[in-house]
XYZ file of C-alpha atoms in Angstrom:
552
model
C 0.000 0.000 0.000
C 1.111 3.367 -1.016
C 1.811 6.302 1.700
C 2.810 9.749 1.991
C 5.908 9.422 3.238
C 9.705 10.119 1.803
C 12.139 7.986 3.584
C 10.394 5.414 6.344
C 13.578 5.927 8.423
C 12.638 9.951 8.651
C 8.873 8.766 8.971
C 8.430 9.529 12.869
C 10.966 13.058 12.846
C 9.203 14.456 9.824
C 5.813 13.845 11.450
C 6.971 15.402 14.396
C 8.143 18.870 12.625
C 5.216 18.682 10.806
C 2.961 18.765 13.594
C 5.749 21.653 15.890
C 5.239 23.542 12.489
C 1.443 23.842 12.117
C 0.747 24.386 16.133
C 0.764 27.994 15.646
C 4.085 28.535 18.300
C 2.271 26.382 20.903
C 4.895 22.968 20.920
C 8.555 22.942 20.226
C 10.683 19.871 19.661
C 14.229 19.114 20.851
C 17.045 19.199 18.653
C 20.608 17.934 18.776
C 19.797 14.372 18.065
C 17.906 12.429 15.195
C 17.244 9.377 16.858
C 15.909 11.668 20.011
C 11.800 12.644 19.034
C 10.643 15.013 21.949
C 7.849 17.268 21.740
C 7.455 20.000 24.268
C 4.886 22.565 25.705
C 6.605 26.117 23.923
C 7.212 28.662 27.048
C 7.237 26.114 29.828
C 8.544 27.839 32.857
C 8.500 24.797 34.927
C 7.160 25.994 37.634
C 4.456 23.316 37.866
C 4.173 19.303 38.189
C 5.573 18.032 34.474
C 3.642 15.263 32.850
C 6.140 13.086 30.187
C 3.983 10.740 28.168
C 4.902 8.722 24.951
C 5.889 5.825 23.532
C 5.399 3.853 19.835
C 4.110 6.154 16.648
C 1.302 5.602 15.246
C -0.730 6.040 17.389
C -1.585 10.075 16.556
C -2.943 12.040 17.242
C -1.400 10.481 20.863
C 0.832 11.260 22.384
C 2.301 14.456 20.855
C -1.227 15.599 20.006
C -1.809 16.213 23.964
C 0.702 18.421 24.808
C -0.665 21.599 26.337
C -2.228 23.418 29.121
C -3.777 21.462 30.988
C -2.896 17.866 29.306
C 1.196 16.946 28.937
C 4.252 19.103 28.913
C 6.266 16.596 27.260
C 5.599 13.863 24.796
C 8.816 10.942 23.634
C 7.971 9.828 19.943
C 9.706 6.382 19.025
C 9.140 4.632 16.295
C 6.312 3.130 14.472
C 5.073 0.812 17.373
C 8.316 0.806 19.314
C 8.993 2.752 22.526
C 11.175 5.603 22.208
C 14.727 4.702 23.791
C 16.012 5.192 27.788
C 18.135 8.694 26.440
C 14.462 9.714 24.637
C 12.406 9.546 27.727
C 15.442 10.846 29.829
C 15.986 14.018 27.588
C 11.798 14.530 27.792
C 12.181 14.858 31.488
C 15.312 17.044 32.209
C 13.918 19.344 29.400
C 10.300 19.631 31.405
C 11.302 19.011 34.858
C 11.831 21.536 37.595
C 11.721 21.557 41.724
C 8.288 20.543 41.022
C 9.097 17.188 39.545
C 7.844 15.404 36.747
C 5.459 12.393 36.222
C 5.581 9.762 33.782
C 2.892 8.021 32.582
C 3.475 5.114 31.005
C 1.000 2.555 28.675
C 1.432 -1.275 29.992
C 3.731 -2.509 27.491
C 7.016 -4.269 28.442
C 9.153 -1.926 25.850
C 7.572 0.888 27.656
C 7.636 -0.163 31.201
C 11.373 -1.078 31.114
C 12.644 2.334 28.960
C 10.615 4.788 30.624
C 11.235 3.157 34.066
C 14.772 3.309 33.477
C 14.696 6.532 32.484
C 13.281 7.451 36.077
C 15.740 5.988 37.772
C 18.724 8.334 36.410
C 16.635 11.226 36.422
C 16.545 10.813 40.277
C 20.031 9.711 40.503
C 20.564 13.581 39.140
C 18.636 14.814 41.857
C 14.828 15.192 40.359
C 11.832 14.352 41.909
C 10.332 11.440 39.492
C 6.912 9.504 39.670
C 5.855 6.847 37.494
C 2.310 5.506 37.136
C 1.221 2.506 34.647
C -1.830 2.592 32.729
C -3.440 -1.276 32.360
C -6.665 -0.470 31.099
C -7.507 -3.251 28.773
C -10.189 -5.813 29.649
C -9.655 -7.851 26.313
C -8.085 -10.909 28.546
C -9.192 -12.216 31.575
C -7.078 -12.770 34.563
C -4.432 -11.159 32.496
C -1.315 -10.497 34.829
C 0.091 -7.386 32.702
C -3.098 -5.917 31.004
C -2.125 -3.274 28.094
C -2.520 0.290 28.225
C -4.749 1.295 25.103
C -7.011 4.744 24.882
C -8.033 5.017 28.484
C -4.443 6.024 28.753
C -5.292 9.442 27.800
C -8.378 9.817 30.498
C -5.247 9.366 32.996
C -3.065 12.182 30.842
C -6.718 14.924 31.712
C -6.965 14.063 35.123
C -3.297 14.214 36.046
C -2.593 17.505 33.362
C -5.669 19.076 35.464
C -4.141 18.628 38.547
C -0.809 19.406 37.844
C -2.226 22.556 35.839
C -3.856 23.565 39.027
C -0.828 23.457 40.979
C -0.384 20.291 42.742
C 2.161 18.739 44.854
C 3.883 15.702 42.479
C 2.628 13.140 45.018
C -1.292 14.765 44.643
C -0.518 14.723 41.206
C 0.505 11.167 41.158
C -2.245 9.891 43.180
C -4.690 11.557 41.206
C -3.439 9.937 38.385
C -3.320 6.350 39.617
C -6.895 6.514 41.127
C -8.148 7.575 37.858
C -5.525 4.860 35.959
C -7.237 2.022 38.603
C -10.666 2.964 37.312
C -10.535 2.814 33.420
C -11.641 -0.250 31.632
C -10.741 -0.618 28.326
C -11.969 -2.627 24.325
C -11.466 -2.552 21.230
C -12.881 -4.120 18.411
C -11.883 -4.265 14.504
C -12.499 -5.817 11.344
C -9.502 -5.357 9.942
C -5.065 -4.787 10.723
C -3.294 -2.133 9.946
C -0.859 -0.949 7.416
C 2.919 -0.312 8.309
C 4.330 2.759 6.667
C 5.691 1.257 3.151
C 4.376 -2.209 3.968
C 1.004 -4.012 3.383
C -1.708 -4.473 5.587
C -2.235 -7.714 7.258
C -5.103 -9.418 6.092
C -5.329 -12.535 8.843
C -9.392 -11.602 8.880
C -11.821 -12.992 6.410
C -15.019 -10.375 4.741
C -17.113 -10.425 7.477
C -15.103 -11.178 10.246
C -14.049 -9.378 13.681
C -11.607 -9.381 16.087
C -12.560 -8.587 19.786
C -10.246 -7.099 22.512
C -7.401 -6.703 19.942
C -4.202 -4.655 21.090
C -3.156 -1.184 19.706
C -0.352 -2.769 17.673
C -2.136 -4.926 15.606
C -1.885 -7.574 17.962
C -4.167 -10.430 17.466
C -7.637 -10.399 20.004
C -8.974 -12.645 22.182
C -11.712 -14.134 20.266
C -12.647 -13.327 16.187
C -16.323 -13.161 16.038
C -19.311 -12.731 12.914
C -19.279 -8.438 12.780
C -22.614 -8.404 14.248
C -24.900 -5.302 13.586
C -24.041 -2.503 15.403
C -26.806 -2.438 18.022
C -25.571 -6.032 19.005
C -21.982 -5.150 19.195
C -22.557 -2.193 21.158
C -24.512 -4.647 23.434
C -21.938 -7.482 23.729
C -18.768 -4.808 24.120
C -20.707 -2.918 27.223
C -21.499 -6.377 28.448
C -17.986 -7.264 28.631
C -17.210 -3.730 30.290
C -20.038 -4.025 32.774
C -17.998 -7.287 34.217
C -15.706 -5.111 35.512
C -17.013 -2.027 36.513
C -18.669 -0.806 39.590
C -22.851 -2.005 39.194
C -23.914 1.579 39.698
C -22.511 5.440 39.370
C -22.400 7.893 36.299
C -19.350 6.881 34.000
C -17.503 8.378 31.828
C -16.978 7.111 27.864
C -14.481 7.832 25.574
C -15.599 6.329 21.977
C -12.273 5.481 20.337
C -11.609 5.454 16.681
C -8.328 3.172 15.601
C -7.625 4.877 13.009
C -9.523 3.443 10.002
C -13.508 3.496 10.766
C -15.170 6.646 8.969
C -17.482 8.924 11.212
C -20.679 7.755 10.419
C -19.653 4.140 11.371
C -18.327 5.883 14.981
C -21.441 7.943 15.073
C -23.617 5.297 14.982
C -21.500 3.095 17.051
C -21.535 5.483 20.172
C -25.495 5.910 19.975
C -25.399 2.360 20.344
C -23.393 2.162 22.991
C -25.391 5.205 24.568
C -28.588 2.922 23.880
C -27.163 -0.306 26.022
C -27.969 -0.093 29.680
C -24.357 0.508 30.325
C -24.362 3.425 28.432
C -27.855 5.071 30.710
C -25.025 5.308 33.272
C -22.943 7.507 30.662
C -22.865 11.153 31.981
C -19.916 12.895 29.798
C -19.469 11.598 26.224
C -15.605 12.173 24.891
C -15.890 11.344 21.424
C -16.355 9.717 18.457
C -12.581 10.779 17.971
C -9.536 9.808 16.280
C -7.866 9.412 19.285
C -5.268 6.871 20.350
C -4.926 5.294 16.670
C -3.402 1.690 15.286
C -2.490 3.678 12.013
C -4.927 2.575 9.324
C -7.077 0.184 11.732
C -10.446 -0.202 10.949
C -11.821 -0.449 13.961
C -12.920 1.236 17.677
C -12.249 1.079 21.362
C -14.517 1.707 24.349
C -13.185 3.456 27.385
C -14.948 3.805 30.580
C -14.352 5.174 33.770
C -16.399 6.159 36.584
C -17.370 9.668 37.195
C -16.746 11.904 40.307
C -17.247 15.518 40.854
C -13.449 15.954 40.891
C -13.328 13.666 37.384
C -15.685 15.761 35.716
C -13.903 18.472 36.100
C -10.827 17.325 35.147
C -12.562 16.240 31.654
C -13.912 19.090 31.215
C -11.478 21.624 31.742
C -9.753 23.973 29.299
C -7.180 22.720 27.288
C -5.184 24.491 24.333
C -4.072 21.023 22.724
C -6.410 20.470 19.907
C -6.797 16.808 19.307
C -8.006 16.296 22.994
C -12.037 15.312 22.480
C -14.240 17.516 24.027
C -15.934 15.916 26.813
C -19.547 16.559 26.545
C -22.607 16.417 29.030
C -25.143 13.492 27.026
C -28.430 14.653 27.222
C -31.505 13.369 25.232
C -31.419 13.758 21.713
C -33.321 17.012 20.377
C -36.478 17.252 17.559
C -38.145 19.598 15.813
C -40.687 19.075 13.836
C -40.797 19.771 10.383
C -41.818 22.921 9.095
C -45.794 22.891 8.516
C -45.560 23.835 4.631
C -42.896 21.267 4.094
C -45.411 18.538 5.627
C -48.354 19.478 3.620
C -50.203 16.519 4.692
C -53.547 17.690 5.385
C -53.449 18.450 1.118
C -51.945 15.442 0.268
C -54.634 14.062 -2.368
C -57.267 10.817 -1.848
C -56.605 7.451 -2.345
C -57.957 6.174 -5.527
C -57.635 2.966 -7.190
C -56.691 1.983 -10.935
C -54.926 -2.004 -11.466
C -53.299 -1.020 -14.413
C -51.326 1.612 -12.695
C -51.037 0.079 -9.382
C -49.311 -3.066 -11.654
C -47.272 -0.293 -13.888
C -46.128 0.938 -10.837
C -45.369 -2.529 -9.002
C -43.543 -3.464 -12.430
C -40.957 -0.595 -12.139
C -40.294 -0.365 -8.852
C -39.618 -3.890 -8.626
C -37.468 -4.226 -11.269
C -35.354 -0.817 -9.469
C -35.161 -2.575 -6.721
C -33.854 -5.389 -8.424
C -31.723 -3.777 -9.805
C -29.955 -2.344 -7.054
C -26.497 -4.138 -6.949
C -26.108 -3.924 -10.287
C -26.508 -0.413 -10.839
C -24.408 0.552 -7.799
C -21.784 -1.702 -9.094
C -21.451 0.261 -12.811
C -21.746 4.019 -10.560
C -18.805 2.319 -8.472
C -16.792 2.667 -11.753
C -17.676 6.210 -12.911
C -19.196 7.967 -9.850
C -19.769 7.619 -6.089
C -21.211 3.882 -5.981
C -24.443 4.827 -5.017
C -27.009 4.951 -8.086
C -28.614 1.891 -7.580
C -29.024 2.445 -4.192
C -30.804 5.860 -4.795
C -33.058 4.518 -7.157
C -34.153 1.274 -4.963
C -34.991 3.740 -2.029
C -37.181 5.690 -3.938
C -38.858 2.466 -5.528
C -39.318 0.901 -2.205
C -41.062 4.071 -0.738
C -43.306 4.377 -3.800
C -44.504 0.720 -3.802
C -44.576 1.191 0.416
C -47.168 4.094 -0.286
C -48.979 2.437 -3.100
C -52.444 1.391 -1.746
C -52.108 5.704 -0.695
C -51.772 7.446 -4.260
C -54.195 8.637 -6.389
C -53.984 6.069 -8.914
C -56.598 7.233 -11.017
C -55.807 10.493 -11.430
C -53.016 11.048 -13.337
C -52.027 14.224 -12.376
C -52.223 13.660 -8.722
C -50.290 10.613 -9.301
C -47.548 12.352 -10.417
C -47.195 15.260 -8.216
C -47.620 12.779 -5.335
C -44.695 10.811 -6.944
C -42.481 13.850 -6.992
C -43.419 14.401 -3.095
C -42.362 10.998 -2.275
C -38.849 11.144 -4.579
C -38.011 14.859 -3.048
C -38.440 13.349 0.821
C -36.985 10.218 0.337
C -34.338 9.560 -2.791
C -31.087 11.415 -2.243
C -28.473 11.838 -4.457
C -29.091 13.747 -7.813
C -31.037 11.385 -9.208
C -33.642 11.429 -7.180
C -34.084 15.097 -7.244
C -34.002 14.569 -11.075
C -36.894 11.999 -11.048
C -38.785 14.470 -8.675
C -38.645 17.218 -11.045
C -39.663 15.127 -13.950
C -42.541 14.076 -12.620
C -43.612 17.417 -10.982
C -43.226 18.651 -14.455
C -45.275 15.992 -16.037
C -48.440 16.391 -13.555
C -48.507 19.729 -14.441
C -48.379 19.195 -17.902
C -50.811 16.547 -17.030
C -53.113 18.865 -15.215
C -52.932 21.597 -18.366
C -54.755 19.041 -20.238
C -51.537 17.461 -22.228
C -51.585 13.595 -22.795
C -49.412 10.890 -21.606
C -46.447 11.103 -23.908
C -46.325 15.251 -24.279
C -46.861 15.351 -20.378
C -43.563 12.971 -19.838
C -41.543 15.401 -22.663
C -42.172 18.282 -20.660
C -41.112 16.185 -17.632
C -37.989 15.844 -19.564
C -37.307 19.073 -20.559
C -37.872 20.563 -17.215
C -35.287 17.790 -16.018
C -32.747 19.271 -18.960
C -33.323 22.369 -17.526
C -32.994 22.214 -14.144
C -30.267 19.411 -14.460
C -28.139 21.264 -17.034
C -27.393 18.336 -19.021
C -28.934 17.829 -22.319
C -28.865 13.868 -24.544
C -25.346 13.253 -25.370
C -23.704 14.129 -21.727
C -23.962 10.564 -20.731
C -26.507 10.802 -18.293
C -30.410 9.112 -17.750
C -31.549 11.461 -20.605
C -29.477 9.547 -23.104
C -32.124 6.649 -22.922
C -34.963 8.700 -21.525
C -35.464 11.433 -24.624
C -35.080 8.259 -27.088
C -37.648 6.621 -24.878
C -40.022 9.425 -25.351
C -39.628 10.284 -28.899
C -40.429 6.756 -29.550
C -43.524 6.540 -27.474
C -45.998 8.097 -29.627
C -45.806 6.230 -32.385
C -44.040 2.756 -31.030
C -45.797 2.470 -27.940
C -44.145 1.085 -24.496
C -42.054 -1.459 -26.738
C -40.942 0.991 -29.234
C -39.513 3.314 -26.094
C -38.330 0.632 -24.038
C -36.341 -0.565 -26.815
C -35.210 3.105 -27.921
C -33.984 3.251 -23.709
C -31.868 0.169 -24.365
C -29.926 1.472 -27.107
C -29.795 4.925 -25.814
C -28.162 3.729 -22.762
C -25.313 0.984 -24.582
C -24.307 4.392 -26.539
C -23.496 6.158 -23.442
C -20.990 3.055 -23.316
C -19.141 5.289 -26.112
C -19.285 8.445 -25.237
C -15.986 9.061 -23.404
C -16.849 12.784 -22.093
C -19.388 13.319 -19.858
C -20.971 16.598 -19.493
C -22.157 16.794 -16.139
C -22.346 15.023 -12.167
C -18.845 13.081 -11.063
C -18.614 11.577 -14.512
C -17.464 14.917 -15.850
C -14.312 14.488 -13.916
C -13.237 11.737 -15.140
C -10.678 10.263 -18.205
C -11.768 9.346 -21.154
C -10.018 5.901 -20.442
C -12.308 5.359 -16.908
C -15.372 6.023 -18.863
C -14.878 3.686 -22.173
C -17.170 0.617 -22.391
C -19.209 1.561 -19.064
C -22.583 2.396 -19.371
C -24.403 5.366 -17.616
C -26.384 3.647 -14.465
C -28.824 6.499 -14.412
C -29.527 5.471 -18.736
C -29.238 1.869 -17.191
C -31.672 2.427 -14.647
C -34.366 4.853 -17.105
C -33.896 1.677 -19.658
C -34.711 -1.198 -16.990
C -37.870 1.231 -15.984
C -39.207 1.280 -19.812
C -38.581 -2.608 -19.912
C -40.611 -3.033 -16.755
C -43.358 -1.019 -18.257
C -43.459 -2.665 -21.480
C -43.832 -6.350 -19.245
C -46.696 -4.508 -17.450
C -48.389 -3.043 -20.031
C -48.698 -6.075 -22.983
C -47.755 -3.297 -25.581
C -49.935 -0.529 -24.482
C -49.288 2.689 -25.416
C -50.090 3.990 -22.257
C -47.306 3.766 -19.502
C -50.170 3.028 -17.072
């Protein structure tokens, strides 16, 4: 796999001025020694407790990401997944560390433990006031004798950078921290590994699959399990939490991304979690955030801790280090309701009744519906993958609403198809179809018949859309479709459709939407889906109708 990157052994130190350089003046970084990644809190005067975090990269926007006021003053970078060495740690601290003292907190890892602990030790042998505390916050394995230290780690960075912020003694600083460190529970789940920087991701999951309690190195989980729905992951995850939690008190949850899981997959993950009975208990949501990342992971971790007065505030406090996740109060979710001339219900038209439309409409939307996959598959080459599934929606609320629409009024029917498209079809498409039939059932209403009623449809669409036959788009087999209606009948058009749509196969411009964007070589021999989809309509129709020039 490909990455932006020059020269993996420069990976980490690049990243690292990269990040000093956009922070505005707030962080500076050490110099003197390549191998030596420290990032540090600009304008220290060390005349508070010092926090010294760190460890592996690739884990950003941890651990540099959190220095500031308020969070760490120092944070050691090593390298991808490997703590940073003894000298590292040890420069962190004498650069940071004043009669005060300095703590380090350190992520359960063996690599970790033994370099930063080290580090300690000659940093009092020169005379400074050191504590150490070690975060073991993972639940993934039972009875485990050294539990790892995943996301909850940073929960202990707020409390203790509040503290020590506030101006602490290092030993109130230190037992803050470790109360809130013995607290935290820890899991993460993911469906797939991650990629190492000029390598290839590991692929020891099969489509499908998930792995539960997995470590923040790619390390294998506990168990692989079927990727249940979210609901029911959300459910097992908090169940596994709950086990080891206190059986009452508000919590606290921070909703983890690894590194690889888009929003709206986090988003609807932490409602879920919100929804279990775990999650009642939640009373400050941190998160969804990119957090403490596995690099490219697709997957998320659950941190929870409980909630005092003196926690809350600690969350909540002011910090200037921008990737910390806002802790938020979780409150009920708020409505509105829609604005009354949007709903227009109480003029929505009568029911009526007609079997030749009713099995028109069936026809079409079925065969939309059908056609779902297929559709999306061809917009996967050429646009954003998501025809088909625009089209299907719309079908499926149309045929959902059937036994409701004026079927025997024809200009009713349409405007009350438009309705439907506008609330429910996204996506251009279905703001196209909308306008079409608007169009028509006005046309309709004038007094026009079936086939001039569906060309003013069309050129309202042209006109609205911007797009005109030729531009590879639905018109290319729905203006053949209609000029062939009059005199051909359903058949005539739905066979005009199909060959309207195979040309847009050839035409290696397109004039508007994504395709427009694209090469001439990406578009060759791929047919429009929206012509695909207006052709598989007429073809529908033409089942229905027996050859009737009437589409319905």
């Amino acid at each position: 796999m490909a990455h932006f990157i020059n020269d993996r052994a420069a990976l980490v130190a690049e990243a690292v001025d990269g990040l000093v350089s956009g922070s505005g003046g707030r962080l500076a970084r050490l110099d003197g020694d390549p191998a030596i990644r420290v990032v540090v809190r600009a304008g220290w005067a060390a005349d508070r407790v010092a926090l010294v975090s760190g460890g592996g990269s690739g884990h950003e926007p941890a651990h540099a990401g959190f220095v500031g006021r308020g969070l760490l003053t120092a944070a050691v970078c090593g390298d991808v997944f490997a703590s940073p060495s003894v000298d590292a740690v040890l420069a962190g601290i004498l650069a940071v560390t004043g009669p005060a003292g300095c703590l380090l907190i350190i992520k359960n890892y063996a690599g970790d433990r033994l370099n930063f602990g080290l580090a300690a030790e000659r940093a009092r042998a020169l005379g400074l006031a050191v504590e150490t505390v070690t975060v073991a916050d993972d639940i993934a394995i039972p009875g485990a004798a050294q539990p790892r230290g995943i996301a909850g780690t940073l929960l202990v960075h707020k409390v203790a950078g509040h503290a020590a912020e506030s101006g602490r003694p290092l030993a109130e600083v230190a037992d803050a921290a470790r109360t809130a460190a013995a607290g935290i529970r820890s899991l993460g789940i993911a469906v797939s590994g991650c990629t190492l920087p000029g390598g290839t991701r590991e692929a020891r999951l099969a489509p499908g699959e998930a792995e539960l309690g997995l470590g923040i190195h790619g390390e294998p989980g506990i168990e692989r399990i079927a990727l249940p729905a979210a609901d029911d992951l959300a459910r097992l995850m908090a169940a596994r939490l709950a086990e080891t939690l206190p059986a009452d008190g508000p919590l606290a949850l921070l909703v983890n991304n690894l590194g690889g899981a888009t929003a709206l997959e986090m988003q609807v993950l932490a409602r879920a979690v919100l929804a279990t009975s775990l999650g009642a208990r939640v009373r400050l949501l941190l998160g969804p955030a990119a957090a403490m990342t596995a690099l490219d992971m697709h997957g998320a971790s659950l941190s929870l801790m409980p909630l005092a007065a003196e926690t809350e505030a600690a969350l909540t406090a002011a910090t200037d280090a921008p990737a910390w996740p806002l802790a938020v109060p979780v409150v009920a979710s708020a409505t509105l309701p829609l604005p009354a001339r949007l709903a227009r219900r109480s003029q929505a038209p009568a029911p009526s009744h007609d079997p030749a439309v009713a099995g028109a409409i069936t026809a079409v939307c079925t065969a939309l519906a059908a056609a779902e996959t297929d559709l999306n598959a061809l917009d996967a080459r050429v646009g954003d993958g998501d025809t088909g599934t625009t089209f299907a929606t719309g079908a499926r609320a149309v045929l959902a609403d059937l036994d409701r629409l004026p079927q025997a009024e024809p200009a009713a029917l349409c405007h009350a198809l438009s309705e439907r498209l506008a609330r429910v079809a996204g996506g251009s498409s279905g703001v196209l179809m909308s306008i079409f039939f608007a169009a028509a059932g006005s046309a309709l209403a004038e007094g026009a018949d079936w086939p001039a009623a569906l060309t003013a449809g069309a050129a309202r669409l042209q006109a609205h859309g911007g797009a005109k036959p030729g531009d590879r788009t639905l018109l290319d087999a729905l203006v053949p479709a209609l000029d062939a209606l009059p005199a051909g009948g359903l058949p005539g058009a739905a066979l005009a459709a199909e060959s309207g749509a195979a040309a847009t196969a050839g035409m290696t411009r397109a004039g508007t939407g994504r395709s427009s964007y694209l090469a001439a070589a990406d578009l060759a021999g791929v047919e429009d889906p929206g012509a695909v989809a207006v052709a598989r309509a007429f073809a529908a129709l033409a089942r229905a109708d027996r050859g009737s020039p009437r589409p319905g």
